[in-house]
Tab-separated table of C-alpha atoms in Angstrom:
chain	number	residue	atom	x	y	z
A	187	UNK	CA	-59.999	113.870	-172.675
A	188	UNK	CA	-62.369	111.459	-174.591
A	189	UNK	CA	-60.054	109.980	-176.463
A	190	UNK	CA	-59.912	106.591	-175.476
A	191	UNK	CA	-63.519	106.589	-175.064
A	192	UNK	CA	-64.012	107.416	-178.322
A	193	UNK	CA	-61.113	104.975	-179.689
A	194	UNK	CA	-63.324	102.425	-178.229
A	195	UNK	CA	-66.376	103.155	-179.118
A	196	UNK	CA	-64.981	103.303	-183.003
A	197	UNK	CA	-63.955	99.907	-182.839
A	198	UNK	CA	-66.723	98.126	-181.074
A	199	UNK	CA	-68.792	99.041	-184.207
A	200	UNK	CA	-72.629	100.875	-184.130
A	201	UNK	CA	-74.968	98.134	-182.886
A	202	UNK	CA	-72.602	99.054	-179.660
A	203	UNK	CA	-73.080	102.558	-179.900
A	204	UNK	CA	-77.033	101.852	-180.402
A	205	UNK	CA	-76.682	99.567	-177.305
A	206	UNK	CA	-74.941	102.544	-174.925
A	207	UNK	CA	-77.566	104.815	-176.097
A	208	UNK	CA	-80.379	102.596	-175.771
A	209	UNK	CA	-79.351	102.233	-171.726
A	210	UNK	CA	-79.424	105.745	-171.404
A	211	UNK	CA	-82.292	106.562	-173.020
A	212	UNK	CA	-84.138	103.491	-171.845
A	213	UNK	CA	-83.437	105.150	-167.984
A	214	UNK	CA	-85.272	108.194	-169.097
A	215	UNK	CA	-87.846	105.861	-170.581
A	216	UNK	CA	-88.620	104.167	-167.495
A	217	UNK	CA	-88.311	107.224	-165.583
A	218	UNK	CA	-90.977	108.486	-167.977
A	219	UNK	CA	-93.468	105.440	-167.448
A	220	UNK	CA	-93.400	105.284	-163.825
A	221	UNK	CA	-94.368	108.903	-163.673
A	222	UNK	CA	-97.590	108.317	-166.571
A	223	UNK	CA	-98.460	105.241	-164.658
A	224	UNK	CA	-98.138	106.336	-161.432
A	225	UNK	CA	-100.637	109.316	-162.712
A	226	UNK	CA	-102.905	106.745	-163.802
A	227	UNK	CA	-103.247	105.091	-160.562
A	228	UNK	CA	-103.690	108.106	-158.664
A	229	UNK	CA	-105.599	109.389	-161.165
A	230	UNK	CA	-104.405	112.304	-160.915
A	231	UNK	CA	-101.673	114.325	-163.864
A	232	UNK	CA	-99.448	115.539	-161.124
A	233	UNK	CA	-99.124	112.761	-158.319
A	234	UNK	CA	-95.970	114.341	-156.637
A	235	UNK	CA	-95.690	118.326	-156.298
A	236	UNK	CA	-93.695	121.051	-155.157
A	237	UNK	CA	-94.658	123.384	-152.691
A	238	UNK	CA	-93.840	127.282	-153.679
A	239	UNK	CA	-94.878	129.875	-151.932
A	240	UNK	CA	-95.438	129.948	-147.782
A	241	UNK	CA	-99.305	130.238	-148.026
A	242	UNK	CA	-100.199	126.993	-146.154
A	243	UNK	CA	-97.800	127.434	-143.163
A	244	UNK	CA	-97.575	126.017	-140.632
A	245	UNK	CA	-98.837	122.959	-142.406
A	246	UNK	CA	-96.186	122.777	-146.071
A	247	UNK	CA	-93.237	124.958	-146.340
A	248	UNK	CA	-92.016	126.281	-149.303
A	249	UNK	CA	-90.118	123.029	-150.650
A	250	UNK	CA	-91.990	120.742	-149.482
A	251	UNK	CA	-92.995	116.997	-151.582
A	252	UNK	CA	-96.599	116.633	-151.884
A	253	UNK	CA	-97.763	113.423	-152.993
A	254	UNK	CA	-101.703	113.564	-154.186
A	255	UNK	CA	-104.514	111.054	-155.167
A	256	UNK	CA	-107.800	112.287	-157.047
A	257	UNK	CA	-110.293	109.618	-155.705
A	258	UNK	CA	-113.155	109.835	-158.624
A	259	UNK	CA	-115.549	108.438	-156.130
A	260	UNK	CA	-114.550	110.093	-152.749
A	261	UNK	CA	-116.414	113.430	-151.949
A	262	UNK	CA	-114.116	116.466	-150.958
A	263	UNK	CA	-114.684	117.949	-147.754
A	264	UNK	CA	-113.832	120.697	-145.594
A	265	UNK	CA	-110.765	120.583	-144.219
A	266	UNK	CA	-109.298	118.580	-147.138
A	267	UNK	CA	-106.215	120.263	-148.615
A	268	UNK	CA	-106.538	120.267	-152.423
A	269	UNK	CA	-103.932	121.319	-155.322
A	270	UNK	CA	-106.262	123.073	-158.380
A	271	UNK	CA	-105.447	124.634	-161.219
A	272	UNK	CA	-107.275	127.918	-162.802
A	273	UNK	CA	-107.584	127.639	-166.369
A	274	UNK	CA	-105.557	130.471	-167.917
A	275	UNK	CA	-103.128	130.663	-164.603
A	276	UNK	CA	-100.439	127.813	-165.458
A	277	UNK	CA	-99.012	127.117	-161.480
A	278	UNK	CA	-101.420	125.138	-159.582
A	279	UNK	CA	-101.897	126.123	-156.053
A	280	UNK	CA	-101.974	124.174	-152.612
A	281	UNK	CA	-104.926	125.240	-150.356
A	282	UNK	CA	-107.698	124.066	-148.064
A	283	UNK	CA	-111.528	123.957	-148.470
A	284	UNK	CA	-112.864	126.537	-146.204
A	285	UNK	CA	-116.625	125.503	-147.800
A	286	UNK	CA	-118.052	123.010	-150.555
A	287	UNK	CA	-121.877	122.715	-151.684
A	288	UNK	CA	-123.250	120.104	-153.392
A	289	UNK	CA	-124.835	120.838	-156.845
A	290	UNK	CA	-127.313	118.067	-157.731
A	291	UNK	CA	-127.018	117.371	-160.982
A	292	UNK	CA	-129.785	118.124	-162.852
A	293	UNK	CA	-131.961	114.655	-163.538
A	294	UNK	CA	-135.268	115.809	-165.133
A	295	UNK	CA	-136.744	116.922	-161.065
A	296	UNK	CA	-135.028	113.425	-159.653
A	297	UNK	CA	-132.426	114.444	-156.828
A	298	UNK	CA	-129.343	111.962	-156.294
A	299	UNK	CA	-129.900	110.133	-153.091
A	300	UNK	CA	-126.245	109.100	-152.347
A	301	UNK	CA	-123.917	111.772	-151.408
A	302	UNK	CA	-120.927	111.154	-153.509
A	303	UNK	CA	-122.177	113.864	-156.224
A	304	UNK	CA	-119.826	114.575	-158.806
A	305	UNK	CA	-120.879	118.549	-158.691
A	306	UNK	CA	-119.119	119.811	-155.947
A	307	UNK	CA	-118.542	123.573	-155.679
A	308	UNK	CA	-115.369	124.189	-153.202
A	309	UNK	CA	-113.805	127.138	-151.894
A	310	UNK	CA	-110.379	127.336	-150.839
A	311	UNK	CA	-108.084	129.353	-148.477
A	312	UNK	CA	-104.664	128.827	-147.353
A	313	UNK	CA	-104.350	128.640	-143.955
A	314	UNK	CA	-101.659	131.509	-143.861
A	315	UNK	CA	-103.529	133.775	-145.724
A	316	UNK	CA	-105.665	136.491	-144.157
A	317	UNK	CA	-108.463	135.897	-146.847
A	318	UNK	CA	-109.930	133.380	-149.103
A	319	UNK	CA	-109.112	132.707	-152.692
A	320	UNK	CA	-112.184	133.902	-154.468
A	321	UNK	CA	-109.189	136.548	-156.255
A	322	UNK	CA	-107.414	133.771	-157.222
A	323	UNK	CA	-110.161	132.342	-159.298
A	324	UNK	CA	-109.935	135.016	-161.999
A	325	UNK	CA	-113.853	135.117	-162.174
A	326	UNK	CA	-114.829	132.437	-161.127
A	327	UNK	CA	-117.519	132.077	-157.996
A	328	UNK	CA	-116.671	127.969	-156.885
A	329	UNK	CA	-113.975	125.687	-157.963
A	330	UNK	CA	-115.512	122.435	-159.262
A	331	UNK	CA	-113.950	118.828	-159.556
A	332	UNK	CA	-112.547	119.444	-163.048
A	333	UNK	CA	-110.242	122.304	-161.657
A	334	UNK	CA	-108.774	119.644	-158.889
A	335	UNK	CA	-105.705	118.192	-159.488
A	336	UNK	CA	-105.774	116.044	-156.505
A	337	UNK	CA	-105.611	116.099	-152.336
A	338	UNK	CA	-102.749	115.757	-150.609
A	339	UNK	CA	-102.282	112.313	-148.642
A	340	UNK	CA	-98.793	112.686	-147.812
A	341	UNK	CA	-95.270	115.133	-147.508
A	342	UNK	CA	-91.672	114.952	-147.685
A	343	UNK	CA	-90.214	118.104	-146.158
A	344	UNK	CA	-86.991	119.684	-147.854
A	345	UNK	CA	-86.965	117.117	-150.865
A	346	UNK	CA	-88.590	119.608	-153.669
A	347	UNK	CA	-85.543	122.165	-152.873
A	348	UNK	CA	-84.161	120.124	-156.144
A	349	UNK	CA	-86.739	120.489	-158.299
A	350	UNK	CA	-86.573	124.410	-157.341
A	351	UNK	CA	-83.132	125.043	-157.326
A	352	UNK	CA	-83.408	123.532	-161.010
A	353	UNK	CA	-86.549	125.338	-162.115
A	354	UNK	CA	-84.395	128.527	-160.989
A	355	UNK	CA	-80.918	127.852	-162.653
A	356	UNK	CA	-81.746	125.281	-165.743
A	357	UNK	CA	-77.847	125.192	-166.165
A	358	UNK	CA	-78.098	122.462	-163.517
A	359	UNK	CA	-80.918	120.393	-165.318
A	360	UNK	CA	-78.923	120.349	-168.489
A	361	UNK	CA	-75.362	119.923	-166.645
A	362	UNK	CA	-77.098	117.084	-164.687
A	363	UNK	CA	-78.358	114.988	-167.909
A	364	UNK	CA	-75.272	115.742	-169.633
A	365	UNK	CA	-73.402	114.127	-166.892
A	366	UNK	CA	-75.601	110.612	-167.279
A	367	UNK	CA	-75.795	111.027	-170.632
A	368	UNK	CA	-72.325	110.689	-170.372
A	369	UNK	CA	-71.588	108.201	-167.895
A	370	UNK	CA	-74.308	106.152	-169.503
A	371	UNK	CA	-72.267	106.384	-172.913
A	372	UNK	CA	-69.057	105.247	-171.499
A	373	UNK	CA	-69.866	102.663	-168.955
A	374	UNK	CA	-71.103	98.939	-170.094
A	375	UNK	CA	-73.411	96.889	-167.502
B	341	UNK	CA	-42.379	93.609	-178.154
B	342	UNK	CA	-43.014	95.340	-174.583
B	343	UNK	CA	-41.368	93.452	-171.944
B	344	UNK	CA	-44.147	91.532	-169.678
B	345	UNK	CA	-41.840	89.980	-167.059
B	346	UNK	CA	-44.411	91.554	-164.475
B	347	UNK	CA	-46.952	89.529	-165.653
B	348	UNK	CA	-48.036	86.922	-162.954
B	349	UNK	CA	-46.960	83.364	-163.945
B	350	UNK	CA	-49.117	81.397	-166.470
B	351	UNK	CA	-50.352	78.357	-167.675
B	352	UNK	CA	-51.073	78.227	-170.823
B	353	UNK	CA	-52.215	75.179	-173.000
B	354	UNK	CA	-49.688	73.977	-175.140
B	355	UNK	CA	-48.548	75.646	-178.341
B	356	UNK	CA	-50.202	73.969	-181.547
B	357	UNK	CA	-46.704	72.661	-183.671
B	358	UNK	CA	-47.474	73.899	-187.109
B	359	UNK	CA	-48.977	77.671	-185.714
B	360	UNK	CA	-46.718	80.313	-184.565
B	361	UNK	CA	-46.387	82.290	-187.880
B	362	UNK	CA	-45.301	79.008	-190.293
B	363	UNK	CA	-47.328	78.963	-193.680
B	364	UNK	CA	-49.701	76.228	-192.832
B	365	UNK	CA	-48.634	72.853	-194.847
B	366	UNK	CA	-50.404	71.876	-197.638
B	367	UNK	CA	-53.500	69.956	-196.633
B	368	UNK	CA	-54.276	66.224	-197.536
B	369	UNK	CA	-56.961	66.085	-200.013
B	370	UNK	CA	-59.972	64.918	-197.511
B	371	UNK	CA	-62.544	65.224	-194.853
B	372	UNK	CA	-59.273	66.792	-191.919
B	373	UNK	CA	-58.257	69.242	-194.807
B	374	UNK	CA	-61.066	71.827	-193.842
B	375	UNK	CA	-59.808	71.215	-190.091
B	376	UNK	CA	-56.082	71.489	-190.643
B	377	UNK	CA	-56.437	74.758	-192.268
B	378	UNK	CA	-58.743	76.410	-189.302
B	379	UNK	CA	-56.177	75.308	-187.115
B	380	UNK	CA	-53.850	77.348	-188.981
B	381	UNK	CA	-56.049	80.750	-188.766
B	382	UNK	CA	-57.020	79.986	-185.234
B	383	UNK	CA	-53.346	81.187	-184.213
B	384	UNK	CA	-52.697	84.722	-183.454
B	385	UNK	CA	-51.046	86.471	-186.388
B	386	UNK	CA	-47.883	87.228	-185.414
B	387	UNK	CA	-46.569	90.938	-185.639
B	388	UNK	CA	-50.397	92.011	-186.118
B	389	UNK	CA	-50.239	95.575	-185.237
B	390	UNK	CA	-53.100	95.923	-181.887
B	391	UNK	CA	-54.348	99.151	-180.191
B	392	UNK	CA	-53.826	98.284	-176.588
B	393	UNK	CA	-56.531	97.347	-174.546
B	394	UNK	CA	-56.392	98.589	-171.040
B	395	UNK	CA	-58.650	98.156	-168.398
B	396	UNK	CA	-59.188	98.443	-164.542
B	397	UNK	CA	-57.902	95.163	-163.262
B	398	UNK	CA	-59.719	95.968	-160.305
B	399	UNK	CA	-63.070	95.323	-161.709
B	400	UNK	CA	-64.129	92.084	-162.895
B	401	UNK	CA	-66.438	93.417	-165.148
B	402	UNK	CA	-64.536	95.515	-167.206
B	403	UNK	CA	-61.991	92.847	-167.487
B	404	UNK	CA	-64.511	90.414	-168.851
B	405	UNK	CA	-65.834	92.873	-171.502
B	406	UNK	CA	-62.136	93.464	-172.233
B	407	UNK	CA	-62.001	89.470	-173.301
B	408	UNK	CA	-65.441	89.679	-174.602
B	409	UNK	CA	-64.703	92.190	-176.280
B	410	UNK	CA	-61.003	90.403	-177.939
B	411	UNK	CA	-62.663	87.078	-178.487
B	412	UNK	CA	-65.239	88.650	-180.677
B	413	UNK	CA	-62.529	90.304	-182.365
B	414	UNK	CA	-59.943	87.222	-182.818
B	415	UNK	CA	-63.131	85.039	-184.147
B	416	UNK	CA	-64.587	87.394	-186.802
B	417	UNK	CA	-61.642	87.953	-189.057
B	418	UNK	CA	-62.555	87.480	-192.473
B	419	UNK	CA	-62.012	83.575	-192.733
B	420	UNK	CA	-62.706	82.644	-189.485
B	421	UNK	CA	-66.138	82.827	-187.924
B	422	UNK	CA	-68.985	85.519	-189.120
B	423	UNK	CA	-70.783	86.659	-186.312
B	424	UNK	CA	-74.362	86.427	-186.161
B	425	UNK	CA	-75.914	89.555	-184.419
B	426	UNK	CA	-79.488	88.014	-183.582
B	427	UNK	CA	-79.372	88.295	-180.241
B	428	UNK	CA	-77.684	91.650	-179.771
B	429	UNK	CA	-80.762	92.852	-182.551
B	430	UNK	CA	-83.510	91.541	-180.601
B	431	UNK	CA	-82.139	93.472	-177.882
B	432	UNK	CA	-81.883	96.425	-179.910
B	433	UNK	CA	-85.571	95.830	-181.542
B	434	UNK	CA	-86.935	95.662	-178.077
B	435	UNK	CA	-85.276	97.967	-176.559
B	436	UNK	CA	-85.798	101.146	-178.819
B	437	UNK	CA	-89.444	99.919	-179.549
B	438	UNK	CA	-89.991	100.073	-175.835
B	439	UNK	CA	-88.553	103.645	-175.811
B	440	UNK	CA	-90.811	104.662	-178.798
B	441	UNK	CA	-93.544	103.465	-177.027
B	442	UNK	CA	-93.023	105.532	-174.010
B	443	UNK	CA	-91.604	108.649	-176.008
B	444	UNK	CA	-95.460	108.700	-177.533
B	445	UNK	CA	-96.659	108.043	-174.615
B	446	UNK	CA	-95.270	110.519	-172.827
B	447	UNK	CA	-95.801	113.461	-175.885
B	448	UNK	CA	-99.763	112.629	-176.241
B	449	UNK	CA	-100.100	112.731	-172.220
B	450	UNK	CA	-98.405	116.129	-172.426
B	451	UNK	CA	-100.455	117.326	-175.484
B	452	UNK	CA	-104.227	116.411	-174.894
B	453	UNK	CA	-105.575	116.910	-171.499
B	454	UNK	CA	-105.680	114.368	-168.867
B	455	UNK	CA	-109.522	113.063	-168.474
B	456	UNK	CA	-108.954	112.590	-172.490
B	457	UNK	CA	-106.064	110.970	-172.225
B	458	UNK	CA	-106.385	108.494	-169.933
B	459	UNK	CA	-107.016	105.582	-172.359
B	460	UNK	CA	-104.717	105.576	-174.552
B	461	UNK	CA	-102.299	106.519	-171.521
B	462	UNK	CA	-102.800	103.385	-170.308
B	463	UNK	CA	-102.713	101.872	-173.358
B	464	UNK	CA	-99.121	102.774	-173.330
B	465	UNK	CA	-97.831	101.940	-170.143
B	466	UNK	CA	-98.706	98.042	-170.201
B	467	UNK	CA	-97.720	98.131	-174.305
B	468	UNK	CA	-94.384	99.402	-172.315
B	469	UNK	CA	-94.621	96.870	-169.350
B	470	UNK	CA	-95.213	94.031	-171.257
B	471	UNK	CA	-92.275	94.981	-174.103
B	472	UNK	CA	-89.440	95.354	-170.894
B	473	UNK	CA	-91.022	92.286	-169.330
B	474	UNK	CA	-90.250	90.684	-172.789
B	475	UNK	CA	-86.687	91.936	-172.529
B	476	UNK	CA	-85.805	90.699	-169.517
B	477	UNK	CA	-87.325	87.116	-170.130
B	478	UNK	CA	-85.247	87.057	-173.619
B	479	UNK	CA	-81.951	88.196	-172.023
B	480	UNK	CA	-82.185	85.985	-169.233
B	481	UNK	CA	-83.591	82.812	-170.848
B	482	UNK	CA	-82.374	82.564	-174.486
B	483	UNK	CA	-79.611	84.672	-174.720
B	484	UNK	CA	-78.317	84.346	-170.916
B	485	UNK	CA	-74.227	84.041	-171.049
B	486	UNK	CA	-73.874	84.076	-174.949
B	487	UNK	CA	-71.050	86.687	-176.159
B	488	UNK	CA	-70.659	85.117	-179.386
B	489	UNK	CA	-72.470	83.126	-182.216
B	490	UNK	CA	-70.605	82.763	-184.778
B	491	UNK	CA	-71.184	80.766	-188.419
B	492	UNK	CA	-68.846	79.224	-191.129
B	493	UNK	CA	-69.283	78.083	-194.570
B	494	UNK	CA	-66.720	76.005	-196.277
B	495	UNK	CA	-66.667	74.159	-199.552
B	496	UNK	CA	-64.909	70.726	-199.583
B	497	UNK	CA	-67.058	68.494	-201.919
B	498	UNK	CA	-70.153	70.073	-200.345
B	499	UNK	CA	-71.542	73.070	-198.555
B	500	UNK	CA	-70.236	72.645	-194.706
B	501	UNK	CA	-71.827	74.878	-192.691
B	502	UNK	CA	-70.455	75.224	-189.216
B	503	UNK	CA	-71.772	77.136	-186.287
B	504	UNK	CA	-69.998	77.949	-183.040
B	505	UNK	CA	-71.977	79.204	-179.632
B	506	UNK	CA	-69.676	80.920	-176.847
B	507	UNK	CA	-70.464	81.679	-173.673
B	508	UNK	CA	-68.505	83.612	-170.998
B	509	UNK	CA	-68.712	83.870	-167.331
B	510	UNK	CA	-66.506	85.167	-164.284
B	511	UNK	CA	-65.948	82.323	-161.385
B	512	UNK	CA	-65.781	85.329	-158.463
B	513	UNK	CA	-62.263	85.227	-156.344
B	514	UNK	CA	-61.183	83.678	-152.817
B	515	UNK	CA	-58.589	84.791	-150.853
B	516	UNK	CA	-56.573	81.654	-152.617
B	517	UNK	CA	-57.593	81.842	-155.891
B	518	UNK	CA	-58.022	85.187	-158.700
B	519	UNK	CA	-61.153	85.466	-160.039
B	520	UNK	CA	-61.447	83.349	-163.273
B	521	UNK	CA	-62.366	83.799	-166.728
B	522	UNK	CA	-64.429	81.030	-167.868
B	523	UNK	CA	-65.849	80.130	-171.680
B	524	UNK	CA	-68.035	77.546	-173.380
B	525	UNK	CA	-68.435	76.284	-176.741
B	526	UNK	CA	-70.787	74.482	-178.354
B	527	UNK	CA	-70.276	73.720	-181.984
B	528	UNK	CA	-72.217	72.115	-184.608
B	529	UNK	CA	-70.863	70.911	-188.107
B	530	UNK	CA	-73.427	70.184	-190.639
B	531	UNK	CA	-73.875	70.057	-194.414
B	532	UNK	CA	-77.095	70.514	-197.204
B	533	UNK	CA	-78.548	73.077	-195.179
B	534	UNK	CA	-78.399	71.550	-191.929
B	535	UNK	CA	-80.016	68.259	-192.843
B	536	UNK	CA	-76.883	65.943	-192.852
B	537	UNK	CA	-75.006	66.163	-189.090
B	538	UNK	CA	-71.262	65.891	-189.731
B	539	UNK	CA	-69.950	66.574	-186.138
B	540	UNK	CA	-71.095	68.122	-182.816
B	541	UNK	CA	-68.735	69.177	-179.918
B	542	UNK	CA	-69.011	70.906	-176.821
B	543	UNK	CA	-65.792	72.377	-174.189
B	544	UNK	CA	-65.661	74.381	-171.683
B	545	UNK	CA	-62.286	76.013	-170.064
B	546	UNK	CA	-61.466	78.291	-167.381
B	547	UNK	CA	-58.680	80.456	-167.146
B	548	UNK	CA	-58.046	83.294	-163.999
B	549	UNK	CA	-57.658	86.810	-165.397
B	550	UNK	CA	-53.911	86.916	-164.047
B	551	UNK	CA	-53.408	84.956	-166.884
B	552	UNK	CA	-53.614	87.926	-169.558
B	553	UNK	CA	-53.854	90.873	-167.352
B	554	UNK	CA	-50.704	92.649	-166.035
B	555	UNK	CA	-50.246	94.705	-163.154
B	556	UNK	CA	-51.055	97.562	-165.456
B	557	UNK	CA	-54.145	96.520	-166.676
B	558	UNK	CA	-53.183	95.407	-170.297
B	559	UNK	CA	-54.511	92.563	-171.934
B	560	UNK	CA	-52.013	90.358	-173.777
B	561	UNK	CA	-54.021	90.155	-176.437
B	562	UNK	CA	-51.612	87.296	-178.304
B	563	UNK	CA	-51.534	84.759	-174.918
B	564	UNK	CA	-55.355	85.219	-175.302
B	565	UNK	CA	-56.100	84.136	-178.393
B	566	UNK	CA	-53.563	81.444	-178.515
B	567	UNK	CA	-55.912	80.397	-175.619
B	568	UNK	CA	-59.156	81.093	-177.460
B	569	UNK	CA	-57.753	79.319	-180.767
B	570	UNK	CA	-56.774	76.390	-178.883
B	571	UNK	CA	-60.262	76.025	-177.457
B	572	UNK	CA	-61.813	76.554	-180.581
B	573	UNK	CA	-59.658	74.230	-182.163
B	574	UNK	CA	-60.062	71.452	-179.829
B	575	UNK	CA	-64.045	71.802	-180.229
B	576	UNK	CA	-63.852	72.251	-184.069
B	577	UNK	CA	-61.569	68.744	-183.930
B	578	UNK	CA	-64.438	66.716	-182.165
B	579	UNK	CA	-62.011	66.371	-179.065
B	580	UNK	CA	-64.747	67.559	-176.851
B	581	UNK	CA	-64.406	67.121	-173.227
């Protein structure tokens, strides 16, 4: 099936071969860098999420794009819809502050005038949940910044099906980048 | 020989007298002997068993690669030309360094967490910025249409060094005219090391692709490099245009 591919490729010699390969992996590459930097700017480590579960209807459905900023200066308030992570549970979860409290940080009897704190203390509940999350937090009383991966500025609806439907059969993420790896071999720009 | 009457009319330019498969004549004894004999290897060999090349003569592309691809060939045999891979390895040095670069990028972003991270995170995404930005302003600027560089060294009374530049581009199709196939050559001729300039010459021809494609797709791989080595041979010459 190959075999005129691979007649070719024999006689153009291996700085061609490195040259196919570089274009291929230079897509993932880029891919790769876009992602990191796009991180950076947001500062945030997940900009773009997947909704999962049906906890924040009517608001996200399950498949849902959720694109998320982590403003290091911006106070969270109520009504804000936050993704945080637990440490020791690895999937981070979509939910709104029901409540946050300011926790002065503690300069020798001096109380910060300004209100953009960093010690915030947050609670969370999804809006189609009966209670709040205070089980969720395995222990813990308040969620503070560090557990915050970001708040959600934006949606796509339907988009993260893909991500899904490849986190459930990972015979399609490996048939997919064997198919580009492919095409990427055998095509020349 | 396969027949190729369906092969769309073409002009050719003229067949060198002493090439054609004739042992080349033996040379007079001075500064033309060096030319006469390149003249000689810069005709197809007759009978030289080829792997077909066939492409989609649909796509312009492919067809160009196809000749890229056959005038690198023709112009590296042994005695002719050496080819001189600096460009191609520039590309290559950039290019994987670039994908290095984000590979580590990417494996300490995943490995330490993110607060920690962030420097060196950014470190790596403008190290990567600036090395693509570098590859694109090499590719289009210094190498920019060159397929070929090529180099020669003869020895006549002295060290000749020749050097030979090709470019390639497609002249895009009207509903008159099929898209075109067109090189250019720059060559330079020098001896001790570069110092003393023996001879310079530029050319530049254009041929449509229904000139060596058939219906099917095949390259005639002999009309083309009786056009190459005639183009090459002209420039080598000093008959530049």
């Amino acid at each position: 099936m190959f075999a005129d591919e691979l007649k070719t490729l024999r006689r153009l010699g291996v700085r061609h071969v490195l040259l196919q390969i570089l274009n291929f992996v230079s897509v993932l590459a880029s891919g790769l860098m876009i992602w990191k930097g796009l991180g950076l700017i947001t500062n945030t480590e997940s900009p773009i999420v997947v909704v999962l579960s049906g906890s924040m209807e009517p608001a996200f459905y399950r498949g849902d794009l959720l694109f998320l900023t982590n403003p290091s200066d911006a106070r969270y308030q109520t009504g804000d819809i936050t993704v945080y992570k637990i440490p020791g549970a690895d999937i981070p979860i979509v939910h709104r502050v029901l409540e946050t409290h300011d926790y002065p940080p503690n300069n020798k009897g001096a109380v910060a005038a300004s209100p953009l704190v960093q010690r915030q203390l947050l609670l969370t509940k999804g809006d189609n949940n009966a209670i709040d999350d205070i089980e969720l937090y395995q222990g813990l009383e308040w969620l503070e910044r560090k557990h915050i991966v970001g708040k959600v500025r934006g949606f796509l609806p339907y988009v993260g099906y893909v991500t899904i439907a490849m986190n459930d059969f990972p015979q399609l993420k490996y048939a997919l980048l064997g198919g580009l790896g492919l095409l990427a071999l055998i095509q020349r720009e | 020989m396969a027949p190729r009457s369906r092969k769309a009319a073409a002009s050719t330019s003229p067949p060198r007298t002493h090439s054609d498969g004739t042992p080349p004549e033996v040379p007079p004894k001075d500064e033309t002997s060096a030319v006469a004999d390149v003249d000689a290897l810069l005709a197809p060999l007759p009978g030289e068993q080829r792997e077909e090349v066939k492409v989609n003569n649909a796509s312009v592309t492919d067809m160009k690669h196809a000749c890229d691809d056959a005038l690198k060939r023709f112009l590296s045999r042994p005695d002719l030309f050496k080819q001189i891979h600096t460009h191609t390895d520039v590309r290559l040095a950039l290019g994987w360094l670039s994908v290095l670069v984000a590979g580590a990028t990417g494996l300490y972003g995943w490995k330490v967490p993110f607060e920690q991270s962030k420097p060196a995170v950014w470190a790596g995404v403008i190290a990567y910025i600036v090395l693509t930005i570098a590859q694109t302003l090499y590719s289009y600027f210094i190498e920019g249409d060159i397929v070929f560089v090529g180099k020669r060294k003869t020895f006549d009374k002295r060290i000749v060094t020749e050097r030979i530049t090709i470019t390639s581009r497609t002249t895009p199709s009207s509903p008159s005219t099929p898209p075109g196939y067109a090189l250019g050559l720059t060559f330079v001729r020098s001896a001790a090391g570069g110092k003393t300039l023996l001879g310079k010459g530029r050319a530049s021809e254009e041929r449509p692709f229904t000139a060596f494609f058939d219906e099917r797709g095949v390259l005639d791989q002999e009309a083309f490099e009786r056009w190459v080595g005639a183009v090459v041979g002209q420039v080598m010459d000093g008959k530049a245009q």
